[in-house]
Amino acid sequence: MRNTEREPFLTIDKAEELTGVHYTLNHTGKMSGMQSLSTSCLCNKNCLNRVENADLVCSHCYAQRQMKMYKNLEKCLKKNTEILTTRLLTDEEIPLINAAFFRFESFGDLNNEIQVVNYFRICKRNKHVKFALWTKNPWIIAETINNGENKPRNLQVIYSSPYLDKCDNKLNKYPFIDKIFTVYTKEHIKANNIEINCGAKSCLSCHKCYVKSKEIYINEKCK
């Protein structure tokens, strides 16, 4: 008789087939070699409001350009948004991630507390992995923590400054923030001698966003 019992853990390559959640395993550019889990900025009301403001970095949204080019990616990220923001993943639906570093939100941002709890659970299920979460919506994490959830020790929260050429320091307001990521135009970099410590480097070899260190401010040149 055929054994129909499920394996004791879910591998990341089987996760989409069994749960519907798509994990991105084939990044290009500086994210080459990295793994991530994201939602769609096209389904996020905060993202859509920001993209119309020329003073905000969202008006130069790389993720939106990528999704318009690759429709299958857009479809997968939309489905991720639907799943991750409407229900909590069970322990059986959380894969065992075989990676040193893992990113949350390469293409979108936080929508609600359910999504935050799902990310916290993935971190706690994979204590051997160093995670980093990029967000412009830290108040959602604050609400989640205030409602009794604990930020995992293996998670770095990267607050992504919404403004171009301005570091929006929220460290005092949100003590769970670990680092601040800011994008600068080449004109501002030259005029103000801004040190760019993120750019052409490989995230996999650099990984400064994924580990605790004294390097709090991460600066990137606008693409």
XYZ file of N, CA, C and O in Angstrom, residues 159-163 166-171 180 182:
52
model
N 13.738 50.191 7.810
C 12.778 51.245 7.456
C 13.260 51.923 6.187
O 14.369 52.470 6.127
N 12.437 51.900 5.169
C 12.777 52.470 3.869
C 12.250 53.901 3.793
O 11.043 54.129 3.719
N 13.161 54.873 3.836
C 12.755 56.281 3.813
C 11.898 56.562 2.576
O 12.314 56.268 1.455
N 10.720 57.146 2.766
C 9.854 57.396 1.602
C 10.341 58.529 0.712
O 9.993 58.584 -0.468
N 11.149 59.436 1.273
C 11.563 60.621 0.524
C 12.875 60.397 -0.219
O 13.778 59.715 0.273
N 16.405 62.359 1.445
C 16.139 62.714 2.845
C 16.022 61.458 3.696
O 15.158 60.619 3.449
N 16.888 61.362 4.687
C 16.825 60.235 5.619
C 15.726 60.524 6.641
O 15.839 61.441 7.449
N 14.675 59.743 6.587
C 13.525 59.926 7.489
C 13.752 59.068 8.738
O 13.381 57.900 8.773
N 14.387 59.670 9.735
C 14.814 58.908 10.908
C 13.644 58.610 11.841
O 13.093 59.501 12.474
N 13.273 57.333 11.937
C 12.161 56.915 12.788
C 12.636 56.013 13.938
O 11.843 55.317 14.548
N 13.948 56.042 14.239
C 14.496 55.133 15.238
C 13.913 55.375 16.623
O 13.650 54.430 17.374
N 18.029 52.078 8.602
C 17.256 52.990 7.758
C 17.878 53.024 6.367
O 19.079 53.274 6.214
N 17.903 54.698 2.621
C 17.536 55.945 1.948
C 18.127 55.982 0.547
O 19.261 55.561 0.333
